[in-house]
JSON list of C-alpha atoms in Angstrom, two decimals:
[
{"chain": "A", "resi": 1, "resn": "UNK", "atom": "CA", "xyz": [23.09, -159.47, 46.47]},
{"chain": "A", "resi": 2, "resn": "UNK", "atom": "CA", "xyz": [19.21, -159.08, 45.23]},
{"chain": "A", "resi": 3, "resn": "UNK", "atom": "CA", "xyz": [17.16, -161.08, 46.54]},
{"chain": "A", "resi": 4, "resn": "UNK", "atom": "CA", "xyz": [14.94, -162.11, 43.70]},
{"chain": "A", "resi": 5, "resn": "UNK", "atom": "CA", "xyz": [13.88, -162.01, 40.27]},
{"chain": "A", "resi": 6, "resn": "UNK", "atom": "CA", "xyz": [11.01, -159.60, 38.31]},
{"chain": "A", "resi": 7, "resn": "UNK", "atom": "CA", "xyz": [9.05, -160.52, 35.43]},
{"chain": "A", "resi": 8, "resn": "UNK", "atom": "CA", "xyz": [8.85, -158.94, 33.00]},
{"chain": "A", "resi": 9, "resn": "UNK", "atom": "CA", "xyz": [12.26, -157.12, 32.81]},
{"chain": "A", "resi": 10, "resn": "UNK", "atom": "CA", "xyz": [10.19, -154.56, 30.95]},
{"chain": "A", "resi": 11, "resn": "UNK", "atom": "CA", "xyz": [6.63, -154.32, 30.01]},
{"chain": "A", "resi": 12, "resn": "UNK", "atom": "CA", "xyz": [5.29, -151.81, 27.31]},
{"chain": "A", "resi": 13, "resn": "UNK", "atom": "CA", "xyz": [1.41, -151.37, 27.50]},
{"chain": "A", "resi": 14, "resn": "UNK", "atom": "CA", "xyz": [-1.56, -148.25, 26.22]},
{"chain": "A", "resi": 15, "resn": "UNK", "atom": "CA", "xyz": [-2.96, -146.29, 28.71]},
{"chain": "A", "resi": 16, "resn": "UNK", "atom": "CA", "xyz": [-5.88, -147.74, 30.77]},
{"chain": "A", "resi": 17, "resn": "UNK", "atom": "CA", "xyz": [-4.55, -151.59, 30.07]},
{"chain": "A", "resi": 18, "resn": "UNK", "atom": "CA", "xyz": [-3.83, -153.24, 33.14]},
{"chain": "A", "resi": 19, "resn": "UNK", "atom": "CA", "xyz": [-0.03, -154.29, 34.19]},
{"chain": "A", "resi": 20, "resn": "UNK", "atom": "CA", "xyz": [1.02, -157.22, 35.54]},
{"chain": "A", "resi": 21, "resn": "UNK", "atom": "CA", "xyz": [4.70, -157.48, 37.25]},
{"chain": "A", "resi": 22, "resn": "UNK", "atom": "CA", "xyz": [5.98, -160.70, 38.99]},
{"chain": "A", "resi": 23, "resn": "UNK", "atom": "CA", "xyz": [8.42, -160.92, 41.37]},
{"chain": "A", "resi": 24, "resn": "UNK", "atom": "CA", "xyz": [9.93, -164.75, 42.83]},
{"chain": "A", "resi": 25, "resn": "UNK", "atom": "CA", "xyz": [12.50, -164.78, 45.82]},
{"chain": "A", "resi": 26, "resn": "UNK", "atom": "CA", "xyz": [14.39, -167.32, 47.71]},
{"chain": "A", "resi": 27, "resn": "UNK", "atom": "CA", "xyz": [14.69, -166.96, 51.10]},
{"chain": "A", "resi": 28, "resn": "UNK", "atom": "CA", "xyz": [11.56, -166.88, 54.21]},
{"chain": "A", "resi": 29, "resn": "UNK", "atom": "CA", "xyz": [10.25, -163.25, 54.41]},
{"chain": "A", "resi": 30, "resn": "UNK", "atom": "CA", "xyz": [8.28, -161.05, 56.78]},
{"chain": "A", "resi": 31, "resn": "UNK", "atom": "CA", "xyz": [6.75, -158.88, 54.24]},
{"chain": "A", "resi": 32, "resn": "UNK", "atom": "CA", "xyz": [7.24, -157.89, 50.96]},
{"chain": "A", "resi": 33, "resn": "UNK", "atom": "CA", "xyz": [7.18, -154.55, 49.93]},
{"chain": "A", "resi": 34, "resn": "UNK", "atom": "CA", "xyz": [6.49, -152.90, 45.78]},
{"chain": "A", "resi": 35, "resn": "UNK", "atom": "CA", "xyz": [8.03, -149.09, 45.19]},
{"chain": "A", "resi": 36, "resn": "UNK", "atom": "CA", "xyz": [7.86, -147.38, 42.27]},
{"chain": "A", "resi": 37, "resn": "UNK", "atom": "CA", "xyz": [11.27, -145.16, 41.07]},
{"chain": "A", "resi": 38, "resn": "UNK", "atom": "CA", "xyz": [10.73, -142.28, 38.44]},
{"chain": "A", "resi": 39, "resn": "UNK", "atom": "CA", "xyz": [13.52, -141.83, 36.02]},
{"chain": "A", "resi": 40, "resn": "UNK", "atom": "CA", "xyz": [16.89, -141.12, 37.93]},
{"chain": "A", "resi": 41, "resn": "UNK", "atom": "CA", "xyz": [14.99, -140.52, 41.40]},
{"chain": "A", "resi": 42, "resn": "UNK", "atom": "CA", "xyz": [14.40, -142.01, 45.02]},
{"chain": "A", "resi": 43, "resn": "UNK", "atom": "CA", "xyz": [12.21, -145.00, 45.20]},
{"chain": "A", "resi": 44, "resn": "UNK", "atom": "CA", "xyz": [8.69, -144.44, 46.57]},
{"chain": "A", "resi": 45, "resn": "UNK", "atom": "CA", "xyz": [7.12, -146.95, 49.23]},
{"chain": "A", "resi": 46, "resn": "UNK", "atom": "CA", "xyz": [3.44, -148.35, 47.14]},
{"chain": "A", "resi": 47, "resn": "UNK", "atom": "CA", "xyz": [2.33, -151.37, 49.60]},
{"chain": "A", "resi": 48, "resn": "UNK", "atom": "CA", "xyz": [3.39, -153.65, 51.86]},
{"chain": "A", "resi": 49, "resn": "UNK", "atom": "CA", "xyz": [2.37, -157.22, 52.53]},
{"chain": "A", "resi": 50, "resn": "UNK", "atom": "CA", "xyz": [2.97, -159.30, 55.31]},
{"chain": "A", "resi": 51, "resn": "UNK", "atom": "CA", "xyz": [4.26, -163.20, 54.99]},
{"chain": "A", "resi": 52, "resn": "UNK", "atom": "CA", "xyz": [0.68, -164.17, 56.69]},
{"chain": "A", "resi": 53, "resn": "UNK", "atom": "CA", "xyz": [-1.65, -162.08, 53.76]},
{"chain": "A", "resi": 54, "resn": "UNK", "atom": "CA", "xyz": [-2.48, -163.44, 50.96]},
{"chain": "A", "resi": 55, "resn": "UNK", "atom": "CA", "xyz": [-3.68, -160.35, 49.16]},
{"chain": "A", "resi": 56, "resn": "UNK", "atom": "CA", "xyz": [-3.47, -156.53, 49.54]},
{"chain": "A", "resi": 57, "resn": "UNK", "atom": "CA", "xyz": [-5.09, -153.86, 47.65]},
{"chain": "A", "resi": 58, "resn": "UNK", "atom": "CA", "xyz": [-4.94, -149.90, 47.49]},
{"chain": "A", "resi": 59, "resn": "UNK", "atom": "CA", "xyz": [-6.34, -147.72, 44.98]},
{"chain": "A", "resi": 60, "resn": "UNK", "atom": "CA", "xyz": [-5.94, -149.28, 41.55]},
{"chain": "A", "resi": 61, "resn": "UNK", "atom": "CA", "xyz": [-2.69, -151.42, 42.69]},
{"chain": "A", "resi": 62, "resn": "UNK", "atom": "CA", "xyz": [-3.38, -155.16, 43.75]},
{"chain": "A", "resi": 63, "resn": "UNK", "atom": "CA", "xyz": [-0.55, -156.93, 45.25]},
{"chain": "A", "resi": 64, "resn": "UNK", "atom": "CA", "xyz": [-1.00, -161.05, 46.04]},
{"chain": "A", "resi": 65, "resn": "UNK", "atom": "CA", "xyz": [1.52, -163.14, 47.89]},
{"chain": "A", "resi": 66, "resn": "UNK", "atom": "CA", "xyz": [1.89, -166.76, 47.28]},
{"chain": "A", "resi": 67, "resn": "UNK", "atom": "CA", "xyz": [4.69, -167.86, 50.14]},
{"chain": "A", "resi": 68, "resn": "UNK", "atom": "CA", "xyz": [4.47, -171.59, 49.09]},
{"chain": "A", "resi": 69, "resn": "UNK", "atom": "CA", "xyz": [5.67, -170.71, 45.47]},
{"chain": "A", "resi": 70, "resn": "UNK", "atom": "CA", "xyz": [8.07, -167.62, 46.77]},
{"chain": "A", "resi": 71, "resn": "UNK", "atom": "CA", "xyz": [6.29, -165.03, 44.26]},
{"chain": "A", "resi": 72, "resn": "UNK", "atom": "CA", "xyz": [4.29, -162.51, 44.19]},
{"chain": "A", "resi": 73, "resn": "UNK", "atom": "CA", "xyz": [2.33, -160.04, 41.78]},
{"chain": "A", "resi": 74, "resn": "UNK", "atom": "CA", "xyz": [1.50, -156.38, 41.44]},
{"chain": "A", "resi": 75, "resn": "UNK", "atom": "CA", "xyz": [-1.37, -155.32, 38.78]},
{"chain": "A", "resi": 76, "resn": "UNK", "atom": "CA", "xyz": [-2.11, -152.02, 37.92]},
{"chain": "A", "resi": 77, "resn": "UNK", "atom": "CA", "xyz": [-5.30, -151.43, 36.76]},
{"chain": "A", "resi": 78, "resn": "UNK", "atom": "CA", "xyz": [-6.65, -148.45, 34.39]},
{"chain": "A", "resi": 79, "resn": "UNK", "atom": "CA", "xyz": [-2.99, -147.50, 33.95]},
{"chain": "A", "resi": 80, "resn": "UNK", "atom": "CA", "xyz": [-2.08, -143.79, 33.12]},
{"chain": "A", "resi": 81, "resn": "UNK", "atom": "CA", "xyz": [0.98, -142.63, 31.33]},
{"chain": "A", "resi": 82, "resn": "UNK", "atom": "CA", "xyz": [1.98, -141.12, 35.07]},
{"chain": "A", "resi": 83, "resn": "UNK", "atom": "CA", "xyz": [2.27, -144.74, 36.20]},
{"chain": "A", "resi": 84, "resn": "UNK", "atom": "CA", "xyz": [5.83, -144.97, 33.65]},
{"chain": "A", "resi": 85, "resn": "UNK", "atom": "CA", "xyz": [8.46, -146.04, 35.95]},
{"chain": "A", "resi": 86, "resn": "UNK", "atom": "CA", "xyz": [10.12, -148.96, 37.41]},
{"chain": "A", "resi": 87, "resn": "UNK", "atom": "CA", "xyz": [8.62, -150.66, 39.74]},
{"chain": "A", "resi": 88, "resn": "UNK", "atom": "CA", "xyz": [10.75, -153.09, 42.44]},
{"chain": "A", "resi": 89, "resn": "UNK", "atom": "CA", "xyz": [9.51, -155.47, 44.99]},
{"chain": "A", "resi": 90, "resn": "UNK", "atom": "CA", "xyz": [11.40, -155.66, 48.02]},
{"chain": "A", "resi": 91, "resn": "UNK", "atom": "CA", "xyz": [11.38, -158.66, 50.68]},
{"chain": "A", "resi": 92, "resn": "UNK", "atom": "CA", "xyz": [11.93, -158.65, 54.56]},
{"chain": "A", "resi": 93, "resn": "UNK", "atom": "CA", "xyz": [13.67, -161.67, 55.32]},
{"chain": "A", "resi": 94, "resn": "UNK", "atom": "CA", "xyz": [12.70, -163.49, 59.06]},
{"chain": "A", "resi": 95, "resn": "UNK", "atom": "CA", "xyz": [16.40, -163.36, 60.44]},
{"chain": "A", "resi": 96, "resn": "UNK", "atom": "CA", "xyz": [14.86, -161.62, 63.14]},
{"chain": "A", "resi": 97, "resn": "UNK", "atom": "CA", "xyz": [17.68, -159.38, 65.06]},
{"chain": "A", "resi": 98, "resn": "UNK", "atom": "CA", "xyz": [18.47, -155.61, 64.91]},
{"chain": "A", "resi": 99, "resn": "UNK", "atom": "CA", "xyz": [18.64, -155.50, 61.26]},
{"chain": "A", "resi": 100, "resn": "UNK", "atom": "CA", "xyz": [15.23, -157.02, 61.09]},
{"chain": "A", "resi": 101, "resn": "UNK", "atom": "CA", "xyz": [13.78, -154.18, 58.85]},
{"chain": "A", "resi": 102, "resn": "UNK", "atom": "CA", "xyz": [16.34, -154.55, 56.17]},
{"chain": "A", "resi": 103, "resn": "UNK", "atom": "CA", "xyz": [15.20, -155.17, 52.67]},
{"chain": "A", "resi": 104, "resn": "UNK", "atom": "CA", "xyz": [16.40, -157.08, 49.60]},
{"chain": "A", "resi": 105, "resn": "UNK", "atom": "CA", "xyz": [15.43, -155.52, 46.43]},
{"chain": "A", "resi": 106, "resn": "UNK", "atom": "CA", "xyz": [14.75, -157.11, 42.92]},
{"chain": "A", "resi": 107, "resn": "UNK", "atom": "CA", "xyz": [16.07, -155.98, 39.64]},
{"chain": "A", "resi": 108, "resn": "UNK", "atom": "CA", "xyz": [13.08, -154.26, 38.75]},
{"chain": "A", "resi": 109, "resn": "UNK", "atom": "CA", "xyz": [10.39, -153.90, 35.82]},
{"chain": "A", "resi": 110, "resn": "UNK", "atom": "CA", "xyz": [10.40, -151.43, 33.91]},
{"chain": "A", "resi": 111, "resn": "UNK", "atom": "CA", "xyz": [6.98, -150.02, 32.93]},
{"chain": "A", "resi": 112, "resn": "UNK", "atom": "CA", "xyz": [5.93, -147.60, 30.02]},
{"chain": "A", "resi": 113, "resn": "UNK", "atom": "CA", "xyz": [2.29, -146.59, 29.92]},
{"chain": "A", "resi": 114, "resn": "UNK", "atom": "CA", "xyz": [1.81, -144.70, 25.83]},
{"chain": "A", "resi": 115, "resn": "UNK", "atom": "CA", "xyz": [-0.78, -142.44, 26.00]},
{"chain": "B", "resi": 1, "resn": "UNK", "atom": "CA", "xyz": [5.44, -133.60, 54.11]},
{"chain": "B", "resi": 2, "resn": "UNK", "atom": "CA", "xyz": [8.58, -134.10, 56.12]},
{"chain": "B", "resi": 3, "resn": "UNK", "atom": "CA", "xyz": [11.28, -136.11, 52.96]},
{"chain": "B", "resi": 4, "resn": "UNK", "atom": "CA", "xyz": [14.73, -137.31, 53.20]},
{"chain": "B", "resi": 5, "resn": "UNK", "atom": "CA", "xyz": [17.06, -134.99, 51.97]},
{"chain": "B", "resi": 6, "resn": "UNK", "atom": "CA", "xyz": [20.74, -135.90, 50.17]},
{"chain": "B", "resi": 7, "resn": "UNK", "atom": "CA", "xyz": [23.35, -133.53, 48.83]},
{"chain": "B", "resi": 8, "resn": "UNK", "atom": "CA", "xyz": [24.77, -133.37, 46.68]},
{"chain": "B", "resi": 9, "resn": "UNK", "atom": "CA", "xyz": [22.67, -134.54, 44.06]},
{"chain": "B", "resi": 10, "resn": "UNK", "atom": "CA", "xyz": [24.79, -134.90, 41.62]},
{"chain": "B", "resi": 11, "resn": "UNK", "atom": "CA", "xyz": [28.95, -136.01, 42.21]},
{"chain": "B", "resi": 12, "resn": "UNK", "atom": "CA", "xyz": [31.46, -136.22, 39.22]},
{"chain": "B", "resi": 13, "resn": "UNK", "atom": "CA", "xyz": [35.35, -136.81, 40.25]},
{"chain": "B", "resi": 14, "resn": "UNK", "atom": "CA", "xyz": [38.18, -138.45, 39.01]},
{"chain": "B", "resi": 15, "resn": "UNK", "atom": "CA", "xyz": [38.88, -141.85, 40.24]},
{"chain": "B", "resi": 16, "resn": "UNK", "atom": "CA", "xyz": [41.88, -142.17, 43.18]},
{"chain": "B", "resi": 17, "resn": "UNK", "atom": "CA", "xyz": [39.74, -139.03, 44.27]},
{"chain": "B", "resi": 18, "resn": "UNK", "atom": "CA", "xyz": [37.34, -138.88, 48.11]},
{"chain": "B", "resi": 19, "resn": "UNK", "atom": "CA", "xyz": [34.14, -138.16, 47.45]},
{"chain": "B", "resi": 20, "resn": "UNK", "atom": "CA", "xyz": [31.24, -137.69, 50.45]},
{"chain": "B", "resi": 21, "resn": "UNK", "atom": "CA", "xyz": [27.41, -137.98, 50.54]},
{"chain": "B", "resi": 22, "resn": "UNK", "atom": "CA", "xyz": [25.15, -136.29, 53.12]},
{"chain": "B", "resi": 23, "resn": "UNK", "atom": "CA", "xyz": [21.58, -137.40, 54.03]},
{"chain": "B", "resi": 24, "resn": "UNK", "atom": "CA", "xyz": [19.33, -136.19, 56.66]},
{"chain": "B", "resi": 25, "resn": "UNK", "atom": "CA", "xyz": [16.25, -138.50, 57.55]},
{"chain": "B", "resi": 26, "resn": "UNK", "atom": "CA", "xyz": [12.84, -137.83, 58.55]},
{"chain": "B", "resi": 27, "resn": "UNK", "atom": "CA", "xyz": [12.77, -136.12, 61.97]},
{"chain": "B", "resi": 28, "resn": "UNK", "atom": "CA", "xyz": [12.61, -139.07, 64.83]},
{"chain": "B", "resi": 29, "resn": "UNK", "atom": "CA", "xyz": [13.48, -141.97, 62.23]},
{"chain": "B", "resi": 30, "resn": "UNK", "atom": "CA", "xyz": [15.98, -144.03, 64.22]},
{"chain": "B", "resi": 31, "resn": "UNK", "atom": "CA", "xyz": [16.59, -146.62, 61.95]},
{"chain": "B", "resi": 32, "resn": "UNK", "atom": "CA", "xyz": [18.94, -144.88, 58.65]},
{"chain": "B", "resi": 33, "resn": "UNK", "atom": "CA", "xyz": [20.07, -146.94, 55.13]},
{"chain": "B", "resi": 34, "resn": "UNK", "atom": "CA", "xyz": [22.09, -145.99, 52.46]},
{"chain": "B", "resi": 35, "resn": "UNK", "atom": "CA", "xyz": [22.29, -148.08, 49.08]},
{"chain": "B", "resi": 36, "resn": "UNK", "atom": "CA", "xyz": [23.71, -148.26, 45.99]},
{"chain": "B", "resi": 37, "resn": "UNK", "atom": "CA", "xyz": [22.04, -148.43, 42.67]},
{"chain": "B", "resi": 38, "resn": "UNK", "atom": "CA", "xyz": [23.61, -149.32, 39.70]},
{"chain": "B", "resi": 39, "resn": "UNK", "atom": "CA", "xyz": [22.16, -148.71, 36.59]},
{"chain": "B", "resi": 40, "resn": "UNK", "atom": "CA", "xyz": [19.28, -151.30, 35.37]},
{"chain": "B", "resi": 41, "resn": "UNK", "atom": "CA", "xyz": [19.79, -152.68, 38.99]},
{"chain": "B", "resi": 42, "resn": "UNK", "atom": "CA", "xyz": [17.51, -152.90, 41.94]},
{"chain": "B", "resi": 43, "resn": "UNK", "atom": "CA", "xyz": [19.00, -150.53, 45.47]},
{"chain": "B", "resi": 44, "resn": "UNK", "atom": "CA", "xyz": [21.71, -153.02, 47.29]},
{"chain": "B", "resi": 45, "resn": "UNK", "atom": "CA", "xyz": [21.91, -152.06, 50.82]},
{"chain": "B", "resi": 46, "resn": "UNK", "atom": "CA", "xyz": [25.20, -151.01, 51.86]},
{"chain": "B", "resi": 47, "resn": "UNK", "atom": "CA", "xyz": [24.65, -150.00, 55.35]},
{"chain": "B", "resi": 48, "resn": "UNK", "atom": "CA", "xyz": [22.04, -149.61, 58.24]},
{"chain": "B", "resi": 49, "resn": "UNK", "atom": "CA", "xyz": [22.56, -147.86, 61.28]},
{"chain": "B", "resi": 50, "resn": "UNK", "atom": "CA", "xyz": [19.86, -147.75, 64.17]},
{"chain": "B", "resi": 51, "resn": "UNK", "atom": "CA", "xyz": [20.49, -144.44, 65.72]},
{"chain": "B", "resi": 52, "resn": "UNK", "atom": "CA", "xyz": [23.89, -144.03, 66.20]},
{"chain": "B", "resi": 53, "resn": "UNK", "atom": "CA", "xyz": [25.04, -147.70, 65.42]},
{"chain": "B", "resi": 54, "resn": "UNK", "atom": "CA", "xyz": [26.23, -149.78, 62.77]},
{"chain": "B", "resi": 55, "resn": "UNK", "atom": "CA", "xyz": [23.95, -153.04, 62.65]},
{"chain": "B", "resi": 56, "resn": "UNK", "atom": "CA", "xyz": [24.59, -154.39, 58.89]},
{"chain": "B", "resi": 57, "resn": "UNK", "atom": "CA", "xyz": [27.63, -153.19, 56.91]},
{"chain": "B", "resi": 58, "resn": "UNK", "atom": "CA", "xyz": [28.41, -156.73, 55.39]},
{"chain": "B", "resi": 59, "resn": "UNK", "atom": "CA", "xyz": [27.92, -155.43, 52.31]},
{"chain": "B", "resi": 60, "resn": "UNK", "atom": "CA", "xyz": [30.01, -152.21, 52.68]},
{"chain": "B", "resi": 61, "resn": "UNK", "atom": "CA", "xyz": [33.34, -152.08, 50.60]},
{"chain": "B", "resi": 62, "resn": "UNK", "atom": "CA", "xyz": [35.63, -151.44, 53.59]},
{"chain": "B", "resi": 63, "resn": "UNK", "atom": "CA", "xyz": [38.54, -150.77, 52.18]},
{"chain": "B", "resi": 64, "resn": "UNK", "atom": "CA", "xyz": [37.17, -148.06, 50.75]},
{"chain": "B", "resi": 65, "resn": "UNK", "atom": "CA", "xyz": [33.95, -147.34, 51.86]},
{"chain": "B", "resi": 66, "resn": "UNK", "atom": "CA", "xyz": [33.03, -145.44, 55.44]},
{"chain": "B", "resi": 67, "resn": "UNK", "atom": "CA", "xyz": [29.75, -143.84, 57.07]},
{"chain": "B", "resi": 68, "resn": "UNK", "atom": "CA", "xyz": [29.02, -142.54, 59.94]},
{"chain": "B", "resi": 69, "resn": "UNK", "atom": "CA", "xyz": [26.03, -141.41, 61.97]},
{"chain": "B", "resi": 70, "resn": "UNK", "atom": "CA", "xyz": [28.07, -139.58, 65.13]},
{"chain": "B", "resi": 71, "resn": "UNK", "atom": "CA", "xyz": [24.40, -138.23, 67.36]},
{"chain": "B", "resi": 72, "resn": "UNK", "atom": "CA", "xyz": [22.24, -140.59, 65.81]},
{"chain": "B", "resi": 73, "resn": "UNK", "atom": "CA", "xyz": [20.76, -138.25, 63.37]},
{"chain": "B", "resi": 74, "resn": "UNK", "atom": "CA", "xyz": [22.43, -137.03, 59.97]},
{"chain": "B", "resi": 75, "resn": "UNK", "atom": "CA", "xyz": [24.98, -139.28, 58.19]},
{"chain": "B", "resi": 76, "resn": "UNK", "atom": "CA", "xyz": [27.84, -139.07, 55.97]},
{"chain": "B", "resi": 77, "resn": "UNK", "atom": "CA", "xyz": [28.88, -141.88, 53.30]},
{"chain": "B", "resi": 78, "resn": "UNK", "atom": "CA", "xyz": [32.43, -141.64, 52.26]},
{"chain": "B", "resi": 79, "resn": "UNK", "atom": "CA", "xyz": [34.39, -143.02, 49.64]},
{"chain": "B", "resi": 80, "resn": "UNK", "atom": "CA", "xyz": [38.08, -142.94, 49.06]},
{"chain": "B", "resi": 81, "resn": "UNK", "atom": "CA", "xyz": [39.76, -143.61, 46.74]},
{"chain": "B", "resi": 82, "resn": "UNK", "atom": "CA", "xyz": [36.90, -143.82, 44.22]},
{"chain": "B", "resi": 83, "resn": "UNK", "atom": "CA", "xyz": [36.98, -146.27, 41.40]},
{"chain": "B", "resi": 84, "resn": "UNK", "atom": "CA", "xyz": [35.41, -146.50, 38.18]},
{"chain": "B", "resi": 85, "resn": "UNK", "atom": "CA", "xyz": [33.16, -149.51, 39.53]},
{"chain": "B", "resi": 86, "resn": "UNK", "atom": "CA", "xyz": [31.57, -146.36, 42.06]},
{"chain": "B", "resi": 87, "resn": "UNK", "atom": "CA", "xyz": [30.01, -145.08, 39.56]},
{"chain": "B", "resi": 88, "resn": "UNK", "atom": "CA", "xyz": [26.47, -145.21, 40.80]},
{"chain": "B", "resi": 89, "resn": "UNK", "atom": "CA", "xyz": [23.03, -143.52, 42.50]},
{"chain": "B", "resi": 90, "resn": "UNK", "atom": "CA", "xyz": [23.83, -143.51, 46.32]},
{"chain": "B", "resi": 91, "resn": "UNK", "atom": "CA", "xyz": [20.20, -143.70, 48.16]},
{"chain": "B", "resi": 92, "resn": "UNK", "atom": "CA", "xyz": [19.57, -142.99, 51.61]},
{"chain": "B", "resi": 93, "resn": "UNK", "atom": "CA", "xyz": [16.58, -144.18, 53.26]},
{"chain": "B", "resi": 94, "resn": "UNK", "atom": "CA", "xyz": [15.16, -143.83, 56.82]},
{"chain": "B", "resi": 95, "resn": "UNK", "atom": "CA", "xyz": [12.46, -145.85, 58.77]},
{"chain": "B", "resi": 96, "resn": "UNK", "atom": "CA", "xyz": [10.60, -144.52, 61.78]},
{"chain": "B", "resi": 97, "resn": "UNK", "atom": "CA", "xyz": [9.77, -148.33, 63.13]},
{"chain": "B", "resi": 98, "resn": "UNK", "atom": "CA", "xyz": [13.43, -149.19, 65.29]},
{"chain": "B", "resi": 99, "resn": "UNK", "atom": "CA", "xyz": [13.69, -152.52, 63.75]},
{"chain": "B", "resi": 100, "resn": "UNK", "atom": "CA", "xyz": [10.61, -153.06, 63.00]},
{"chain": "B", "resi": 101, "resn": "UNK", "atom": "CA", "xyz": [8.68, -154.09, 59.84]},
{"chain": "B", "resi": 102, "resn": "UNK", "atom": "CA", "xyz": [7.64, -150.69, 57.82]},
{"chain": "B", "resi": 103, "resn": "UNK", "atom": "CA", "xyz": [8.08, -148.69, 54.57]},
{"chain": "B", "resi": 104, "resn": "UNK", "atom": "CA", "xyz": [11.14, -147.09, 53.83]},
{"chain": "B", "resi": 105, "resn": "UNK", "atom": "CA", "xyz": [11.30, -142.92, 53.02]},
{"chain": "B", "resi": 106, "resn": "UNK", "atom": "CA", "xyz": [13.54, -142.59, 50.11]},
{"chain": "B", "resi": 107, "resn": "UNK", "atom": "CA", "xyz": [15.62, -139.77, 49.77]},
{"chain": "B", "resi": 108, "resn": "UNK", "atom": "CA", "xyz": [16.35, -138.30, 46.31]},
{"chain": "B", "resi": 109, "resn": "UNK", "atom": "CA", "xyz": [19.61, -140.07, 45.66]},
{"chain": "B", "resi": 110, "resn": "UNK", "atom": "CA", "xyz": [23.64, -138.87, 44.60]},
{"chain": "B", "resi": 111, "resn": "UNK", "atom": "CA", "xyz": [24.31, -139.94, 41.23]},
{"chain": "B", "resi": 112, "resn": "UNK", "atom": "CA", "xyz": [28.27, -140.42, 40.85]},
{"chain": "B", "resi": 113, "resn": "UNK", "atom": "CA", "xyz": [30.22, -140.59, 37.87]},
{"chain": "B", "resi": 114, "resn": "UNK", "atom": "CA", "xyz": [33.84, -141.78, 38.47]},
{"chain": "B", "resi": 115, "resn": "UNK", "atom": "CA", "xyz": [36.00, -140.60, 35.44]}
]
């Protein structure tokens, strides 16, 4: 079952705009995770933050956390037409256990940078 | 760069049919997942295995559905009889942190078509 929900479903912007995606969940996490998935490939780790951070950056990617309202944001800045793809944010939940790494992944935005 | 690696990439049988995936994960990454993707759909986990062991397959079909990891290293996802529903990207993913809180390596996925 996925977790949560992302916002926009898709999101159609010009090169060197900035993107915005939102993603809400349900449950208590450990961390949230954003990876990006090129057309028809494997899904590529972009950052990870942890329940207790309130904001992340690396590179031109910005990710916040907001644990009181379940959500949380990635922005793009600058974007290229490389950064097309769809982009899913993953949570950690705090079950705790041997499956403790296990991740729940959203639906996804899907994100088309035109040159 | 030391990747994930899946064969066969691509799977297309006839439904009633077995099928099998193979994934090998990062050298030393105990903790192994395999998901499904269906199309416009964020990866659902299907199984993790922490070396050797099974230690989440709630969400694994097991009538049908079977994996194994026998020495804790490479694993094999089986199906059989495939259905229509199969049709899907198979993703395996390993984690070098045992049960701990980490990004996930991606491997380059099977895509299945069930005819």
């Amino acid at each position: 079952s996925q977790q949560g929900e992302e916002d926009p479903q898709a999101l159609s912007i010009q090169e060197g705009e900035n993107a915005t995606m939102n993603c809400s969940y349900k449950t208590s996490i450990n961390n949230l995770q954003w990876y990006r998935q090129n057309s028809g490939r494997g899904l590529v780790h972009l950052i990870l933050i942890r329940s207790n951070e309130r904001e992340k950056h690396s590179g031109r990617l910005r990710v916040t956390l907001d644990t009181s309202k379940k959500s949380s944001s990635l922005l793009i800045t600058a974007s290229r037409a490389a950064d097309t793809a769809s982009y899913f944010c993953a949570t950690g939940d705090n079950a705790g256990g041997t499956s403790y790494g296990k991740l729940t992944f959203g639906q996804g935005t899907i994100l088309t940078v035109h040159p | 760069e030391a990747e994930v690696a899946q064969s066969p990439r691509y799977k297309i049988t006839e439904k009633s049919q077995a099928v099998a995936f193979w994934c090998d994960p990062i050298s030393g990454h105990a903790t192994l997942y395999w998901y499904r993707q269906i199309l416009g759909q964020g990866p659902e986990l299907l199984v993790q295995f922490q070396d050797e062991s099974v230690v989440d397959d709630s969400q694994l079909p097991k009538d049908r559905f079977s994996a194994e990891r026998l020495k804790g290293v490479d694993s094999t996802l089986k199906i059989q009889p495939a259905e229509l529903g199969d049709s899907a990207m198979y993703l395996c993913a390993s984690q070098g942190l045992a049960g701990g809180v980490g990004e996930q390596f991606f491997g380059p996925g099977t895509r299945l078509t069930v005819l």
